[in-house]
Coordinates of C-alpha atoms and ligand atoms in Angstrom, one line a residue:
X221 CA 28.6 11.4 -99.3
X222 CA 32.4 9.8 -97.4
X223 CA 34.8 12.4 -97.6
X224 CA 37.7 12.8 -95.5
X225 CA 38.1 16.1 -92.8
X226 CA 41.5 18.1 -95.3
X227 CA 38.1 17.2 -98.5
X228 CA 35.7 18.6 -95.7
X229 CA 38.0 22.1 -94.9
X230 CA 38.5 22.9 -98.3
X231 CA 34.8 22.4 -99.6
X232 CA 33.4 24.9 -96.9
X233 CA 35.6 27.6 -97.3
X234 CA 35.0 27.9 -100.8
X235 CA 31.4 27.1 -99.8
X236 CA 32.0 30.6 -98.4
X237 CA 33.0 32.5 -101.5
X238 CA 36.7 32.5 -100.6
X239 CA 38.8 31.7 -103.7
X240 CA 42.6 32.6 -102.5
X241 CA 44.5 31.2 -99.7
X242 CA 47.4 32.6 -98.2
X243 CA 49.5 30.0 -96.0
X244 CA 52.4 27.7 -94.9
X245 CA 52.5 23.4 -94.9
X246 CA 54.0 21.7 -92.2
X247 CA 54.2 18.0 -91.2
X248 CA 50.9 18.3 -90.0
X249 CA 49.2 19.7 -92.4
X250 CA 50.4 18.1 -95.7
X251 CA 47.1 16.7 -95.9
X252 CA 45.5 20.4 -96.4
X253 CA 48.0 20.9 -98.9
X254 CA 47.8 18.2 -100.9
X255 CA 43.8 18.6 -101.0
X256 CA 44.2 21.9 -101.8
X257 CA 46.5 21.0 -105.2
X258 CA 42.5 19.4 -106.6
X259 CA 41.2 22.7 -106.3
X260 CA 41.7 25.2 -109.1
X261 CA 39.0 27.6 -107.6
X262 CA 40.5 27.9 -105.1
X263 CA 43.8 29.7 -104.9
X264 CA 47.2 28.7 -102.5
X265 CA 49.4 31.6 -101.8
X266 CA 52.8 30.2 -100.8
X267 CA 53.7 33.0 -98.5
X268 CA 57.9 32.4 -97.2
X269 CA 56.6 33.0 -93.3
X270 CA 53.5 32.1 -91.8
X271 CA 53.8 35.4 -90.7
X272 CA 53.1 36.8 -93.9
X273 CA 50.0 34.7 -94.6
X274 CA 47.4 36.6 -91.5
X275 CA 48.8 39.9 -92.7
X276 CA 47.8 39.1 -96.4
X277 CA 44.8 37.3 -95.6
X278 CA 43.5 40.9 -93.5
X279 CA 44.6 43.3 -96.5
X280 CA 42.6 40.5 -98.8
X281 CA 39.4 40.6 -96.7
X282 CA 39.6 44.4 -96.4
X283 CA 40.0 45.2 -100.4
X284 CA 38.1 42.6 -101.2
X285 CA 35.0 43.7 -98.7
X286 CA 35.4 39.3 -97.6
X287 CA 36.2 37.3 -94.5
X288 CA 40.8 36.0 -95.3
X289 CA 41.8 33.4 -95.1
X290 CA 45.0 31.6 -93.4
X291 CA 46.7 28.1 -93.1
X292 CA 49.3 27.2 -91.1
X293 CA 50.1 24.2 -90.0
X294 CA 51.7 23.4 -85.9
X295 CA 53.8 24.7 -83.7
X296 CA 55.6 27.1 -85.1
X297 CA 53.3 28.2 -88.1
X298 CA 50.5 29.0 -85.3
X299 CA 52.7 30.7 -83.1
X300 CA 53.9 32.8 -86.0
X301 CA 50.8 34.0 -86.9
X302 CA 50.4 35.8 -83.2
X303 CA 51.2 38.7 -84.8
X304 CA 49.2 38.9 -87.6
X305 CA 45.7 38.0 -85.0
X306 CA 46.9 40.2 -82.8
X307 CA 46.6 42.8 -85.6
X308 CA 43.5 41.9 -87.4
X309 CA 41.6 41.5 -83.6
X310 CA 42.8 45.0 -82.8
X311 CA 41.3 46.1 -86.1
X312 CA 37.9 44.7 -86.0
X313 CA 39.3 41.9 -89.7
X314 CA 37.4 39.5 -90.4
X315 CA 39.9 36.1 -90.9
X316 CA 39.2 33.2 -89.7
X317 CA 43.2 30.6 -89.8
X318 CA 43.1 27.5 -90.0
X319 CA 46.6 25.9 -88.3
X320 CA 47.5 22.0 -87.8
X321 CA 48.1 20.3 -84.3
X322 CA 49.1 16.5 -83.2
X323 CA 46.8 14.4 -83.5
X324 CA 44.2 14.3 -81.1
X325 CA 45.8 11.6 -78.6
X326 CA 48.5 13.4 -78.6
X327 CA 47.2 16.8 -77.0
X328 CA 48.8 17.0 -74.5
X329 CA 51.8 15.6 -74.2
X330 CA 54.4 17.5 -75.2
X331 CA 54.2 15.8 -78.7
X332 CA 56.6 16.9 -81.3
X333 CA 55.2 21.0 -82.7
X334 CA 52.5 20.9 -79.5
X335 CA 51.1 24.6 -78.6
X336 CA 48.1 25.4 -76.9
X337 CA 47.2 27.9 -79.8
X338 CA 43.5 27.9 -78.9
X339 CA 45.1 29.3 -75.6
X340 CA 47.8 31.2 -76.7
X341 CA 45.4 33.2 -79.1
X342 CA 42.5 33.5 -77.3
X343 CA 43.2 36.5 -75.6
X344 CA 43.2 38.4 -79.7
X345 CA 40.5 36.5 -82.0
X346 CA 36.9 37.0 -81.8
X347 CA 36.9 33.6 -81.2
X348 CA 38.6 30.1 -81.2
X349 CA 37.4 26.6 -81.1
X350 CA 39.7 22.8 -80.9
X351 CA 38.1 20.7 -83.2
X352 CA 38.3 17.4 -80.8
X353 CA 35.6 15.2 -83.5
X354 CA 35.7 15.0 -87.4
X355 CA 31.5 15.1 -87.3
X356 CA 31.6 18.8 -86.0
X357 CA 34.5 19.8 -88.3
X358 CA 31.7 21.2 -90.7
X359 CA 29.5 22.8 -89.0
X360 CA 32.7 23.9 -86.5
X361 CA 34.4 25.9 -90.1
X362 CA 30.5 26.9 -91.0
X363 CA 30.3 28.7 -87.7
X364 CA 33.6 30.7 -87.7
X365 CA 32.9 32.6 -91.0
X366 CA 30.0 33.9 -88.9
X367 CA 31.6 34.7 -86.2
X368 CA 34.7 36.1 -88.0
X369 CA 32.0 38.4 -90.1
X370 CA 29.2 39.0 -88.5
X371 CA 28.6 42.0 -85.6
X372 CA 32.0 43.5 -85.4
X373 CA 34.4 41.7 -87.3
X374 CA 37.4 39.6 -86.0
X375 CA 39.7 36.9 -86.5
X376 CA 38.6 33.7 -85.8
X377 CA 41.1 30.9 -84.8
X378 CA 40.4 27.3 -86.0
X379 CA 42.6 24.3 -84.4
X380 CA 42.6 21.3 -86.9
X381 CA 44.1 17.9 -85.6
X382 CA 45.9 15.5 -88.3
X383 CA 43.6 12.9 -87.2
X384 CA 40.5 15.4 -88.1
X385 CA 41.7 15.9 -91.1
X386 CA 42.3 13.0 -91.7
X387 CA 39.6 10.8 -91.5
X388 CA 36.8 9.8 -93.2
X389 CA 33.6 10.7 -92.9
X390 CA 29.8 11.3 -94.2
X391 CA 29.3 14.5 -95.4
X392 CA 26.3 17.0 -95.3
X393 CA 26.5 20.5 -95.8
X394 CA 25.5 22.2 -92.7
X395 CA 22.2 24.3 -92.3
X396 CA 23.0 28.5 -91.7
X397 CA 24.7 28.7 -88.2
X398 CA 22.5 29.3 -86.0
X399 CA 23.7 30.5 -82.2
X400 CA 21.1 31.3 -79.5
X401 CA 24.4 33.4 -77.4
X402 CA 25.9 34.8 -80.1
X403 CA 23.3 36.8 -81.3
X404 CA 24.7 40.6 -82.8
X405 CA 22.5 43.4 -83.2
X406 CA 22.4 45.3 -86.2
X407 CA 18.6 47.1 -85.7
X408 CA 19.7 50.7 -84.2
X409 CA 17.1 52.0 -82.0
X410 CA 14.2 54.4 -83.6
X411 CA 14.2 56.4 -80.1
X412 CA 18.2 57.2 -80.2
X413 CA 18.0 58.1 -84.0
X414 CA 15.2 60.9 -83.8
X415 CA 17.3 62.0 -81.2
X416 CA 20.7 62.4 -83.7
X417 CA 19.3 64.5 -85.9
X418 CA 17.1 66.4 -82.8
X419 CA 20.6 67.3 -81.6
X420 CA 22.2 67.4 -85.3
X421 CA 19.6 70.2 -86.3
X422 CA 20.6 72.1 -83.0
X423 CA 24.8 72.3 -83.6
X424 CA 26.1 75.3 -84.1
X425 CA 29.7 74.5 -84.3
X426 CA 29.1 70.0 -86.0
X427 CA 32.1 67.9 -87.3
X428 CA 31.4 64.4 -88.4
X429 CA 34.4 61.2 -86.6
X430 CA 34.4 57.8 -88.9
X431 CA 36.2 54.7 -88.2
X432 CA 36.9 51.8 -89.6
X433 CA 33.7 50.6 -88.6
X434 CA 31.9 52.5 -92.2
X435 CA 34.8 51.1 -94.3
X436 CA 34.0 47.6 -92.6
X437 CA 29.7 48.2 -92.8
X438 CA 30.7 49.8 -96.3
X439 CA 28.3 53.0 -95.0
X440 CA 31.1 55.7 -96.9
X441 CA 27.8 56.8 -99.1
X442 CA 25.4 57.6 -96.5
X443 CA 28.4 58.7 -94.0
X444 CA 29.8 61.6 -96.3
X445 CA 25.6 62.2 -98.4
X446 CA 24.9 63.2 -94.2
X447 CA 27.8 65.1 -94.5
X448 CA 27.3 67.3 -97.5
X449 CA 23.2 67.5 -96.8
X450 CA 24.1 69.7 -93.4
X451 CA 27.0 71.2 -94.7
X452 CA 29.6 69.6 -91.7
X453 CA 33.0 69.5 -91.9
X454 CA 34.3 65.6 -91.4
X455 CA 37.8 64.1 -89.8
X456 CA 38.6 60.4 -89.8
X457 CA 40.7 57.6 -87.4
X458 CA 43.5 56.7 -89.3
X459 CA 41.2 53.1 -90.1
X460 CA 38.4 55.4 -91.1
X461 CA 40.2 57.1 -93.9
X462 CA 38.4 57.1 -97.2
X463 CA 35.6 56.6 -95.5
X464 CA 34.5 60.9 -96.9
X465 CA 36.5 61.8 -100.1
X466 CA 40.0 62.7 -99.1
X467 CA 40.0 65.1 -102.5
X468 CA 36.6 66.9 -100.4
X469 CA 36.9 70.9 -99.3
X470 CA 34.9 69.6 -96.5
X471 CA 38.1 67.2 -95.3
X472 CA 39.5 68.2 -92.4
X473 CA 42.8 65.6 -92.9
X474 CA 43.1 63.4 -90.1
X475 CA 42.9 63.5 -86.5
X476 CA 45.1 62.8 -83.8
X477 CA 48.7 62.8 -82.2
X478 CA 49.8 63.4 -85.8
X479 CA 46.5 65.2 -87.5
X480 CA 45.5 68.0 -89.2
X481 CA 45.6 71.5 -86.9
X482 CA 42.4 72.5 -88.0
X483 CA 41.3 69.0 -87.7
X484 CA 42.0 69.0 -84.4
X485 CA 40.8 72.3 -83.2
X486 CA 38.0 71.9 -85.0
X487 CA 36.7 69.2 -82.9
X488 CA 38.3 70.1 -79.7
X489 CA 35.9 73.9 -80.4
X490 CA 32.7 71.8 -81.8
X491 CA 29.8 71.6 -80.1
X492 CA 28.6 67.9 -81.8
X493 CA 30.5 64.9 -82.5
X494 CA 28.8 62.5 -84.6
X495 CA 31.1 59.7 -84.4
X496 CA 30.6 56.7 -86.5
X497 CA 32.8 53.3 -86.5
X498 CA 35.2 54.4 -84.1
X499 CA 36.7 53.7 -80.9
X500 CA 37.8 56.7 -79.9
X501 CA 41.6 55.1 -79.0
X502 CA 44.2 57.2 -77.2
X503 CA 45.8 58.3 -80.4
X504 CA 43.1 60.1 -81.4
X505 CA 41.9 61.5 -78.1
X506 CA 44.7 63.0 -75.8
X507 CA 43.4 63.6 -73.1
X508 CA 40.9 62.2 -72.7
X509 CA 39.8 64.7 -69.8
X510 CA 40.2 67.7 -72.0
X511 CA 38.6 65.2 -75.3
X512 CA 35.9 67.4 -76.8
X513 CA 35.3 69.6 -73.6
X514 CA 32.2 71.2 -75.3
X515 CA 30.6 68.4 -77.1
X516 CA 27.6 66.5 -77.9
X517 CA 28.6 62.4 -78.9
X518 CA 26.5 60.9 -80.7
X519 CA 28.6 57.5 -80.6
X520 CA 26.8 54.2 -83.0
X521 CA 29.2 51.5 -83.1
X522 CA 28.4 47.8 -84.5
X523 CA 30.0 46.6 -80.8
X524 CA 28.0 47.9 -77.5
X525 CA 31.1 47.5 -74.8
X526 CA 32.8 50.3 -77.7
X527 CA 30.5 52.9 -76.8
X528 CA 30.9 55.0 -73.5
X529 CA 33.8 52.7 -72.7
X530 CA 37.0 55.7 -72.9
X531 CA 34.2 59.1 -73.3
X532 CA 31.3 59.6 -72.4
X533 CA 28.7 59.4 -75.3
X534 CA 25.7 61.6 -74.8
X535 CA 23.3 60.2 -77.6
X536 CA 24.7 56.3 -77.9
X537 CA 23.7 54.0 -81.1
X538 CA 24.0 50.7 -81.1
X539 CA 24.0 48.7 -84.8
X540 CA 25.2 48.7 -87.5
X541 CA 26.8 52.4 -89.5
X542 CA 25.5 51.8 -92.5
X543 CA 21.7 50.3 -90.9
X544 CA 21.8 53.8 -88.6
X545 CA 23.2 56.0 -90.7
X546 CA 21.0 55.2 -93.7
X547 CA 17.7 56.2 -90.9
X548 CA 19.4 59.1 -90.3
X549 CA 19.8 60.5 -93.8
X550 CA 16.5 59.4 -94.0
X551 CA 14.6 61.1 -90.8
X552 CA 17.1 64.5 -92.2
X553 CA 16.3 64.1 -95.5
X554 CA 12.4 65.0 -94.5
X555 CA 13.7 68.2 -93.8
X556 CA 14.6 71.3 -95.3
X557 CA 18.9 71.1 -95.2
X558 CA 18.5 74.9 -94.2
X559 CA 17.8 73.3 -90.6
X560 CA 20.8 71.3 -89.9
X561 CA 22.9 74.4 -91.3
X562 CA 23.2 76.9 -89.4
X563 CA 25.5 79.0 -88.4
X564 CA 27.2 77.0 -90.3
X565 CA 29.1 79.8 -92.9
X566 CA 30.8 81.1 -89.0
X567 CA 32.1 77.5 -88.3
X568 CA 33.4 77.1 -91.9
X569 CA 34.8 80.1 -92.1
X570 CA 36.8 79.7 -88.6
X571 CA 38.0 76.3 -89.8
X572 CA 39.3 77.4 -93.2
X573 CA 40.9 79.8 -91.4
X574 CA 42.9 77.0 -89.6
X575 CA 43.4 75.9 -92.1
X576 CA 45.9 78.9 -93.8
X577 CA 47.3 79.9 -90.6
X578 CA 48.3 75.9 -90.1
X579 CA 48.4 74.3 -92.9
X580 CA 50.2 70.6 -93.7
X581 CA 53.6 71.9 -94.3
X582 CA 57.3 70.8 -95.0
X583 CA 59.6 72.5 -97.0
X584 CA 61.7 70.4 -100.3
X585 CA 64.4 72.8 -101.4
X586 CA 67.2 71.3 -103.4
X587 CA 70.0 69.3 -101.7
X588 CA 67.2 65.7 -100.0
X589 CA 64.7 65.0 -100.1
X590 CA 61.5 64.9 -98.3
X591 CA 60.1 62.1 -96.9
X592 CA 56.8 63.7 -98.0
X593 CA 57.6 64.9 -100.9
X594 CA 57.2 61.8 -102.2
X595 CA 54.3 60.3 -101.0
X596 CA 53.0 64.0 -102.1
X597 CA 54.3 62.9 -105.3
X598 CA 53.4 59.6 -105.5
X599 CA 49.3 60.9 -104.7
X600 CA 50.0 62.7 -107.8
X601 CA 51.9 60.2 -110.5
X602 CA 49.0 57.7 -109.5
X603 CA 46.3 60.6 -109.3
X604 CA 44.9 59.1 -105.2
X605 CA 44.0 55.8 -107.5
X606 CA 46.4 53.2 -105.9
X607 CA 45.4 51.1 -103.3
X608 CA 48.7 51.8 -99.9
X609 CA 48.9 49.7 -97.3
X610 CA 51.8 50.9 -95.1
X611 CA 54.4 49.3 -92.7
X612 CA 54.7 51.7 -89.8
X613 CA 55.8 54.4 -88.3
X614 CA 56.9 58.0 -90.1
X615 CA 56.2 56.4 -93.1
X616 CA 52.6 55.4 -92.5
X617 CA 52.2 59.3 -90.5
X618 CA 53.2 60.3 -93.7
X619 CA 51.0 58.4 -95.8
X620 CA 48.0 58.9 -93.9
X621 CA 48.6 63.0 -94.4
X622 CA 50.0 63.3 -97.6
X623 CA 48.3 60.4 -99.2
X624 CA 44.1 61.4 -100.3
X625 CA 42.0 58.6 -100.2
X626 CA 38.8 59.3 -101.6
X627 CA 36.7 55.8 -102.1
X628 CA 36.6 53.4 -98.5
X629 CA 39.4 50.1 -98.9
X630 CA 42.2 51.8 -99.9
X631 CA 43.7 52.3 -97.2
X632 CA 44.9 49.3 -95.0
X633 CA 47.6 49.8 -92.2
X634 CA 48.2 48.0 -89.3
X635 CA 46.5 50.4 -87.2
X636 CA 45.7 49.4 -83.4
X637 CA 48.8 47.3 -82.9
X638 CA 51.6 48.9 -85.4
X639 CA 52.5 46.1 -86.3
X640 CA 55.9 46.7 -88.3
X641 CA 56.2 44.2 -91.5
X642 CA 52.8 44.3 -92.4
X643 CA 52.8 46.3 -95.4
X644 CA 54.7 44.0 -98.0
X645 CA 52.4 40.3 -96.7
X646 CA 49.6 44.1 -97.0
X647 CA 50.1 44.6 -100.2
X648 CA 50.5 41.3 -101.2
X649 CA 47.1 40.1 -100.3
X650 CA 45.1 43.5 -102.1
X651 CA 46.8 42.3 -104.9
X652 CA 45.7 39.2 -105.2
X653 CA 41.6 40.5 -103.8
X654 CA 42.4 43.4 -106.3
X655 CA 44.5 42.2 -109.2
X656 CA 43.2 45.3 -111.4
X657 CA 44.8 48.1 -109.0
X658 CA 47.9 49.8 -108.6
X659 CA 48.7 48.3 -104.7
X660 CA 51.3 50.1 -103.5
X661 CA 53.2 49.3 -100.1
X662 CA 54.7 52.9 -97.9
X663 CA 57.8 51.5 -96.4
X664 CA 60.3 52.8 -93.6
X665 CA 64.0 51.1 -93.9
X666 CA 63.1 49.0 -90.7
X667 CA 59.8 48.6 -91.8
X668 CA 60.3 46.8 -95.3
X669 CA 63.0 44.2 -93.3
X670 CA 60.7 42.3 -90.7
X671 CA 58.9 40.2 -93.9
X672 CA 61.3 41.3 -96.4
X673 CA 61.1 37.4 -97.4
X674 CA 58.0 38.1 -98.3
X675 CA 59.4 39.5 -102.5
X676 CA 59.6 35.9 -102.9
X677 CA 55.9 35.5 -101.8
X678 CA 54.4 39.0 -104.6
X679 CA 56.8 37.7 -107.3
X680 CA 56.5 33.7 -107.6
X681 CA 52.8 33.9 -106.9
X682 CA 53.2 37.4 -109.3
X683 CA 50.9 39.5 -107.6
X684 CA 53.2 42.9 -109.0
X685 CA 52.9 45.0 -106.6
X686 CA 55.2 48.2 -105.6
X687 CA 57.5 49.3 -103.2
X688 CA 58.2 53.1 -102.0
X689 CA 61.2 53.1 -99.1
X690 CA 61.1 56.1 -98.1
X691 CA 65.3 55.3 -96.6
X692 CA 66.1 57.7 -93.2
X693 CA 68.6 54.7 -92.2
X694 CA 66.8 55.2 -89.3
X695 CA 63.9 54.1 -86.9
X696 CA 62.5 57.5 -87.4
X697 CA 59.4 57.3 -85.3
X698 CA 61.4 56.5 -82.4
X699 CA 64.2 58.2 -83.5
X700 CA 61.7 61.1 -82.8
X701 CA 60.6 60.3 -80.2
X702 CA 64.6 60.5 -79.1
X703 CA 65.0 64.0 -81.2
X704 CA 62.5 65.8 -79.0
X705 CA 62.1 63.6 -75.4
X706 CA 65.0 61.9 -75.0
X707 CA 68.4 65.4 -75.8
X708 CA 68.3 63.4 -79.4
X709 CA 69.0 60.7 -78.0
X710 CA 69.6 58.3 -80.8
X711 CA 69.7 55.1 -79.0
X712 CA 69.5 51.5 -80.7
X713 CA 67.6 53.4 -83.8
X714 CA 70.2 54.1 -85.9
X715 CA 69.9 51.9 -89.3
X716 CA 73.1 52.9 -91.2
X717 CA 73.9 50.2 -91.5
X718 CA 72.0 48.4 -94.4
X719 CA 71.7 45.7 -97.0
X720 CA 71.5 47.7 -100.0
X721 CA 67.8 46.9 -101.3
X722 CA 68.1 47.0 -105.5
X723 CA 70.6 44.4 -105.4
X724 CA 68.1 43.6 -102.6
X725 CA 65.4 43.6 -105.3
X726 CA 67.5 42.3 -108.3
X727 CA 68.3 38.9 -105.9
X728 CA 65.3 37.8 -105.5
X729 CA 63.5 38.7 -109.3
X730 CA 62.2 42.3 -108.5
X731 CA 63.7 45.5 -110.5
X732 CA 64.7 47.8 -108.1
X733 CA 65.8 51.9 -108.3
X734 CA 67.2 54.9 -105.9
X735 CA 66.9 58.3 -105.7
X736 CA 68.4 60.8 -104.0
X737 CA 67.9 63.8 -105.4
X738 CA 64.5 65.6 -105.1
X739 CA 64.5 66.6 -108.9
X740 CA 64.2 62.8 -109.7
X741 CA 61.9 62.1 -107.7
X742 CA 59.0 62.3 -109.8
X743 CA 60.8 60.5 -112.5
X744 CA 62.0 57.3 -109.9
X745 CA 57.8 57.1 -109.5
X746 CA 56.7 57.1 -113.0
X747 CA 59.4 54.6 -114.2
X748 CA 59.2 52.5 -111.1
X749 CA 55.2 52.5 -111.6
X750 CA 55.7 52.4 -115.0
X751 CA 58.0 48.9 -115.2
X752 CA 56.3 45.7 -114.4
X753 CA 56.5 42.9 -112.1
X754 CA 57.1 43.8 -108.1
X755 CA 59.7 46.9 -107.8
X756 CA 61.4 48.5 -105.4
X757 CA 61.6 52.2 -104.7
X758 CA 63.7 53.1 -102.7
X759 CA 64.5 57.4 -101.4
X760 CA 67.3 58.8 -99.4
X761 CA 65.5 61.0 -97.2
X762 CA 66.8 63.2 -94.6
X763 CA 67.8 61.3 -92.1
X764 CA 66.1 63.7 -89.3
X765 CA 62.7 64.3 -90.5
X766 CA 59.7 65.0 -88.5
X767 CA 55.9 64.1 -88.8
X768 CA 54.1 67.4 -87.5
X769 CA 51.9 68.6 -86.0
X770 CA 52.4 65.9 -82.9
X771 CA 50.2 66.2 -79.7
X772 CA 53.0 65.1 -77.5
X773 CA 51.0 61.6 -75.9
X774 CA 48.7 62.6 -73.1
X775 CA 48.2 66.6 -73.8
X776 CA 45.3 67.2 -75.5
X777 CA 44.8 67.8 -79.0
X778 CA 44.7 70.8 -80.1
X779 CA 48.0 71.2 -77.7
X780 CA 50.2 70.2 -80.8
X781 CA 53.7 71.7 -81.1
X782 CA 54.2 72.6 -84.9
X783 CA 57.2 72.8 -87.1
Ligands
TPP28 C1 57.4 44.6 -84.8 C2 57.8 46.5 -84.1 N1 58.5 46.0 -83.6 C3 59.0 47.4 -83.0 C4 57.4 48.8 -82.9 C5 58.1 49.9 -82.8 N2 58.5 50.9 -83.9 C6 57.5 51.9 -83.7 S1 57.7 52.8 -84.7 C7 59.6 52.0 -85.0 C8 60.0 52.7 -86.4 C9 59.8 51.9 -87.8 O1 61.6 52.6 -88.5 P1 61.1 52.3 -89.8 O2 60.4 52.1 -90.5 O3 62.1 52.5 -90.7 O4 59.7 53.6 -90.3 P2 59.9 55.5 -90.4 O5 59.9 55.4 -89.1 O6 61.9 55.2 -90.8 O7 59.5 55.3 -90.7 C10 59.6 51.0 -85.0 C11 61.1 50.7 -84.3 C12 56.2 48.4 -84.4 N3 55.5 49.5 -84.2 N4 56.2 46.9 -84.5

């Protein structure tokens, strides 16, 4: 059967079980969009900026537990995806990005809208391809999906010259991908697992630490069962929120720079850390020399290069988190739970004391709204069931601290790269993946303006998202650092001059509500969330509120600035 390159591309995407792609057309991809228009079973969501397409694809992958797909044109279309690709790379999100390219004969000629996107994205993709032979198109696409979702997931880019897309060639569905040079190891070493179980048995002050790897390998159940069986308190990284139920008594809250006091103190005083799917990023460890000085560390990760990278590990386990945790659980279940809980009461009492003396706190008076209060009320009104995307800055940290995620795949944030402008397109991608769910974007007034055009995508595509803007008229997180470390010199962070967000919502065809009275926060949230369609709820919050606790950069995580 002879097909065009565009037809092959669409067939191959569909064969991967993908039902939605996010894109923006141009001269180099017009044939692909023309073909897509004929396929009702592959939905194309037309974004308003290519950065929106990649963030939406990223969130779609997280909420749908599959691969996200974005399609953009050559040149500026391709370069506009770089931030989103780098973000997905930092967060290990499976994504395939198709970029149009000038015809093969023009590559290297500085042709109109030609960029070397393969060169540009080499350091921020898991792998990338320039397809030069139409005969290799189908298997390249298959390989791209295979690489994106296997091993440690990540973004893969496939650059498609226009003549390849227009070529007519014989098409046969390729055999399943087998690559000699790429074989991720999923099966963990049995000896290491027995060693881990022995370490768990002799620990007196253990803590479990869950990261994004638990969520991507869908290992929350096994992770939670181990914690329950051995009665071990659990903390998580920003990417790991939802890997363990946030409303459980043994949940310590997030670890790190803006972690809870009890999480940081528990890690600081632990004698054993069972870490799964985390890469010990500097926001989590603080000063590496002073990180968990008394602890033996078991680290499970699919990527061997993540182990021993930043900290010394005493029991490395290379493999899939789900498989490793399931095996550890099996071994533990063969023994008595009491063997794993010696002196546990004393340890839990100590942690409880940290919780009592130094909880997360803020003071909601009668005059101005505290941003934490809005997030806390949002948690209550939504009963903790919403999928929440965030922007970056204080809003992101308050969402992490005050919205308690009970399930994985419900907190969608740009963790590693920290991209302002991520949250709104991410909410749209999550809603496309989970139309049954309420999806809320918690935003700062600065970040929301970075991809505000995606309001139109939400409305045009009937992907209702609810946006909660914590409007402090500042680039709040930077202002906080200026307050603490630059003598309150608020250079370039004042956002007093701002759009009228209610009118802006209305201009796009959304609904807008504004609230500046603490007494009306709950009502505004209820009204906004119950209003059909896409809605902006703008809360005028305390201008100079800061995120606490805080570990100053370079400090030990137990050395926290408290409120
Ligand atoms: C694209 C991008 N540019 C700059 C930054 C640096 N940055 C981190 S937080 C922040 C302030 C965010 O302000 P806002 O969105 O209003 O949120 P707030 O901190 O006030 O909640 C800035 C500028 C970033 N993370 N991403």
